[in-house]
């Protein structure tokens, strides 16, 4: 799952999941890799790239970096990237992070070669993994490691989902101790269970207990009395290293609630180094959802209008399935979620475009049997809520069930119908539910009157569809960025045929001239 950013300094940063076994999802030994290309617009597409690196903050090391499916591994996946270009120039990556054996879409007990053993779908528990004490969120931790057994295997399932078993909390978003680490406290009271119907569980019976000898560093590695805890990596070759023990790992004496988390990292040196920042899940994850996942790719910062400076990142969650955005108005320090798109259609990953007045248009992967190949909606309040959902292309077809990527173009494009230069953007996606036939759709933005209340209304004129792959070739996830020279860089997953047996093993990068897209 790729993400791509052209920084304010003209550096390209490309990122992707590192899948060491299958092309599937968590749970598996999955991390995030980044490559950097300074002065990108002055070099050929394949030239100038630094070697790929896996930043420590995005590297789960409980298992060695070797081939083979590892169901009990912790993982990070689904990276999104965005830069605060209007203020700090800080670059953020957000990734979905799972404790050991945690995941949503990968079936239980996949064999080392990717074959399915048992093949039962996962079922994630409700909740965000946090407790609210005196109005403040704390990360729940448990001194027990509760395991289940399935499909003839023993203790292969992470069952740390009984909230009443959690007896510690970590102040992950609070001030650090004198050593710069996160404080861990005993928890007074028994946490009540999450609910599928309640927006928030009542934690009125909980109180912060005494400070413990445990603490966490910025990457959530565990310390005891100031001493870092170490664990040997699990390895099929016997070559596992001694590594810091993160609370995400099966071997940790303090266990996390088994759900999806969102991990934020940042770079203040144009992507040369990355620092683990915070877990933002407690700020945004809906407690009555089972999972809450990022729409991977390049996210945006609003450049104009009343919400200029706002960082906007799309998410989707188990609640229908539903799509919304999370946003930050203080340079990534705190985050909030907006309201979901008002639709009964199953919406998933999405991509957001800023319109000329600073309002937003969202394009959404549709997994329903009707409603249009791609769904869309507009927001006039920075993503806090959305207008009626419609079909991006005006059809009522089944959704193509493929991720969407967008990028706003720097220069306007002349409309073939009006002869006027209009703001423009690109949308890439597969045009088949088989994830084949990758295309770039060129959309022009036209003013189209006003909504009730006076806000500007826009319509999209689709003028061209540029073929990225053959009609029967695989095309899956993609991400785009426009370089300083006007070319559009696209990073995408593809395979040479339409057969899943060929997999989506390769990530391709190419650069497109706007003139070629239009001809």
PDB file of C-alpha atoms in Angstrom, residues 350-450:
ATOM      1  CA  UNK A 350     -11.042   7.365   0.323  1.00  0.00           C
ATOM      2  CA  UNK A 351      -9.086  10.356  -0.937  1.00  0.00           C
ATOM      3  CA  UNK A 352      -9.809  14.059  -0.420  1.00  0.00           C
ATOM      4  CA  UNK A 353      -9.494  16.949  -2.898  1.00  0.00           C
ATOM      5  CA  UNK A 354      -9.495  20.620  -1.878  1.00  0.00           C
ATOM      6  CA  UNK A 355     -11.787  22.750  -4.056  1.00  0.00           C
ATOM      7  CA  UNK A 356     -10.981  26.372  -5.063  1.00  0.00           C
ATOM      8  CA  UNK A 357     -12.643  27.979  -2.022  1.00  0.00           C
ATOM      9  CA  UNK A 358     -11.113  25.583   0.525  1.00  0.00           C
ATOM     10  CA  UNK A 359     -14.121  23.268   0.687  1.00  0.00           C
ATOM     11  CA  UNK A 360     -13.540  19.536   0.217  1.00  0.00           C
ATOM     12  CA  UNK A 361     -14.609  16.783  -2.157  1.00  0.00           C
ATOM     13  CA  UNK A 362     -14.074  13.175  -1.102  1.00  0.00           C
ATOM     14  CA  UNK A 363     -13.852  10.156  -3.422  1.00  0.00           C
ATOM     15  CA  UNK A 364     -14.616   6.813  -1.840  1.00  0.00           C
ATOM     16  CA  UNK A 365     -14.141   3.134  -2.554  1.00  0.00           C
ATOM     17  CA  UNK A 366     -17.623   1.631  -2.864  1.00  0.00           C
ATOM     18  CA  UNK A 367     -18.050  -2.055  -1.979  1.00  0.00           C
ATOM     19  CA  UNK A 368     -21.821  -2.095  -2.513  1.00  0.00           C
ATOM     20  CA  UNK A 369     -23.679  -3.610  -5.461  1.00  0.00           C
ATOM     21  CA  UNK A 370     -25.084  -0.219  -6.523  1.00  0.00           C
ATOM     22  CA  UNK A 371     -24.588   3.501  -6.027  1.00  0.00           C
ATOM     23  CA  UNK A 372     -21.834   4.023  -8.582  1.00  0.00           C
ATOM     24  CA  UNK A 373     -18.334   2.811  -9.350  1.00  0.00           C
ATOM     25  CA  UNK A 374     -16.937   5.515  -7.053  1.00  0.00           C
ATOM     26  CA  UNK A 375     -18.824   7.467  -4.374  1.00  0.00           C
ATOM     27  CA  UNK A 376     -18.359  11.165  -3.699  1.00  0.00           C
ATOM     28  CA  UNK A 377     -19.493  13.893  -1.315  1.00  0.00           C
ATOM     29  CA  UNK A 378     -18.688  17.531  -0.517  1.00  0.00           C
ATOM     30  CA  UNK A 379     -17.907  19.262   2.772  1.00  0.00           C
ATOM     31  CA  UNK A 380     -18.031  22.973   3.499  1.00  0.00           C
ATOM     32  CA  UNK A 381     -16.734  22.737   7.067  1.00  0.00           C
ATOM     33  CA  UNK A 382     -13.340  21.113   6.671  1.00  0.00           C
ATOM     34  CA  UNK A 383     -14.593  17.533   6.830  1.00  0.00           C
ATOM     35  CA  UNK A 384     -16.610  17.893  10.036  1.00  0.00           C
ATOM     36  CA  UNK A 385     -19.697  16.767   8.093  1.00  0.00           C
ATOM     37  CA  UNK A 386     -20.622  15.834   4.533  1.00  0.00           C
ATOM     38  CA  UNK A 387     -23.401  16.617   2.091  1.00  0.00           C
ATOM     39  CA  UNK A 388     -25.502  14.005   0.288  1.00  0.00           C
ATOM     40  CA  UNK A 389     -23.465  11.165  -1.200  1.00  0.00           C
ATOM     41  CA  UNK A 390     -23.624  10.613  -4.951  1.00  0.00           C
ATOM     42  CA  UNK A 391     -21.934   8.755  -7.762  1.00  0.00           C
ATOM     43  CA  UNK A 392     -18.708  10.365  -8.964  1.00  0.00           C
ATOM     44  CA  UNK A 393     -19.344   9.373 -12.580  1.00  0.00           C
ATOM     45  CA  UNK A 394     -23.136   9.645 -12.547  1.00  0.00           C
ATOM     46  CA  UNK A 395     -23.715   5.896 -12.826  1.00  0.00           C
ATOM     47  CA  UNK A 396     -25.550   3.507 -10.524  1.00  0.00           C
ATOM     48  CA  UNK A 397     -23.203   0.576 -11.086  1.00  0.00           C
ATOM     49  CA  UNK A 398     -21.758  -1.735  -8.487  1.00  0.00           C
ATOM     50  CA  UNK A 399     -18.741  -0.275  -6.745  1.00  0.00           C
ATOM     51  CA  UNK A 400     -15.404  -1.142  -8.293  1.00  0.00           C
ATOM     52  CA  UNK A 401     -14.182  -1.999  -4.779  1.00  0.00           C
ATOM     53  CA  UNK A 402     -10.786  -0.424  -5.338  1.00  0.00           C
ATOM     54  CA  UNK A 403      -8.771   2.202  -3.483  1.00  0.00           C
ATOM     55  CA  UNK A 404      -8.906   5.771  -4.835  1.00  0.00           C
ATOM     56  CA  UNK A 405      -5.996   8.211  -5.100  1.00  0.00           C
ATOM     57  CA  UNK A 406      -6.218  11.904  -6.026  1.00  0.00           C
ATOM     58  CA  UNK A 407      -3.908  14.872  -6.549  1.00  0.00           C
ATOM     59  CA  UNK A 408      -4.764  18.507  -7.308  1.00  0.00           C
ATOM     60  CA  UNK A 409      -2.850  19.877 -10.288  1.00  0.00           C
ATOM     61  CA  UNK A 410      -0.789  23.048  -9.968  1.00  0.00           C
ATOM     62  CA  UNK A 411      -2.057  24.638 -13.192  1.00  0.00           C
ATOM     63  CA  UNK A 412      -5.580  24.865 -14.617  1.00  0.00           C
ATOM     64  CA  UNK A 413      -6.630  22.840 -17.652  1.00  0.00           C
ATOM     65  CA  UNK A 414      -8.749  24.159 -20.534  1.00  0.00           C
ATOM     66  CA  UNK A 415     -12.227  22.659 -20.655  1.00  0.00           C
ATOM     67  CA  UNK A 416     -13.118  21.174 -24.054  1.00  0.00           C
ATOM     68  CA  UNK A 417     -16.752  22.184 -23.517  1.00  0.00           C
ATOM     69  CA  UNK A 418     -16.426  25.772 -22.264  1.00  0.00           C
ATOM     70  CA  UNK A 419     -12.978  26.738 -23.559  1.00  0.00           C
ATOM     71  CA  UNK A 420     -12.091  28.179 -20.158  1.00  0.00           C
ATOM     72  CA  UNK A 421      -9.160  27.199 -17.944  1.00  0.00           C
ATOM     73  CA  UNK A 422     -10.454  25.360 -14.873  1.00  0.00           C
ATOM     74  CA  UNK A 423      -8.863  23.985 -11.695  1.00  0.00           C
ATOM     75  CA  UNK A 424      -8.067  20.314 -12.266  1.00  0.00           C
ATOM     76  CA  UNK A 425      -7.178  17.120 -10.435  1.00  0.00           C
ATOM     77  CA  UNK A 426      -6.350  13.496 -11.193  1.00  0.00           C
ATOM     78  CA  UNK A 427      -8.001  10.411  -9.761  1.00  0.00           C
ATOM     79  CA  UNK A 428      -6.366   6.989 -10.149  1.00  0.00           C
ATOM     80  CA  UNK A 429      -8.150   3.713  -9.559  1.00  0.00           C
ATOM     81  CA  UNK A 430      -8.855   0.351 -11.098  1.00  0.00           C
ATOM     82  CA  UNK A 431     -11.983   0.491 -13.214  1.00  0.00           C
ATOM     83  CA  UNK A 432     -12.916  -3.135 -12.555  1.00  0.00           C
ATOM     84  CA  UNK A 433     -13.896  -4.895  -9.341  1.00  0.00           C
ATOM     85  CA  UNK A 434     -11.301  -7.510 -10.336  1.00  0.00           C
ATOM     86  CA  UNK A 435      -8.715  -4.776  -9.633  1.00  0.00           C
ATOM     87  CA  UNK A 436      -7.681  -4.576 -13.254  1.00  0.00           C
ATOM     88  CA  UNK A 437      -7.662  -1.771 -15.812  1.00  0.00           C
ATOM     89  CA  UNK A 438      -5.806   0.967 -13.944  1.00  0.00           C
ATOM     90  CA  UNK A 439      -6.629   4.471 -15.155  1.00  0.00           C
ATOM     91  CA  UNK A 440      -6.071   8.129 -14.339  1.00  0.00           C
ATOM     92  CA  UNK A 441      -9.267  10.172 -14.635  1.00  0.00           C
ATOM     93  CA  UNK A 442      -8.855  13.916 -15.249  1.00  0.00           C
ATOM     94  CA  UNK A 443     -11.503  16.076 -13.585  1.00  0.00           C
ATOM     95  CA  UNK A 444     -12.103  19.801 -14.066  1.00  0.00           C
ATOM     96  CA  UNK A 445     -13.774  21.833 -11.319  1.00  0.00           C
ATOM     97  CA  UNK A 446     -16.569  24.225 -12.371  1.00  0.00           C
ATOM     98  CA  UNK A 447     -18.601  26.576 -10.174  1.00  0.00           C
ATOM     99  CA  UNK A 448     -22.210  25.413 -10.225  1.00  0.00           C
ATOM    100  CA  UNK A 449     -24.292  27.879  -8.249  1.00  0.00           C
ATOM    101  CA  UNK A 450     -24.765  27.778  -4.507  1.00  0.00           C
TER     102      UNK A 450
END
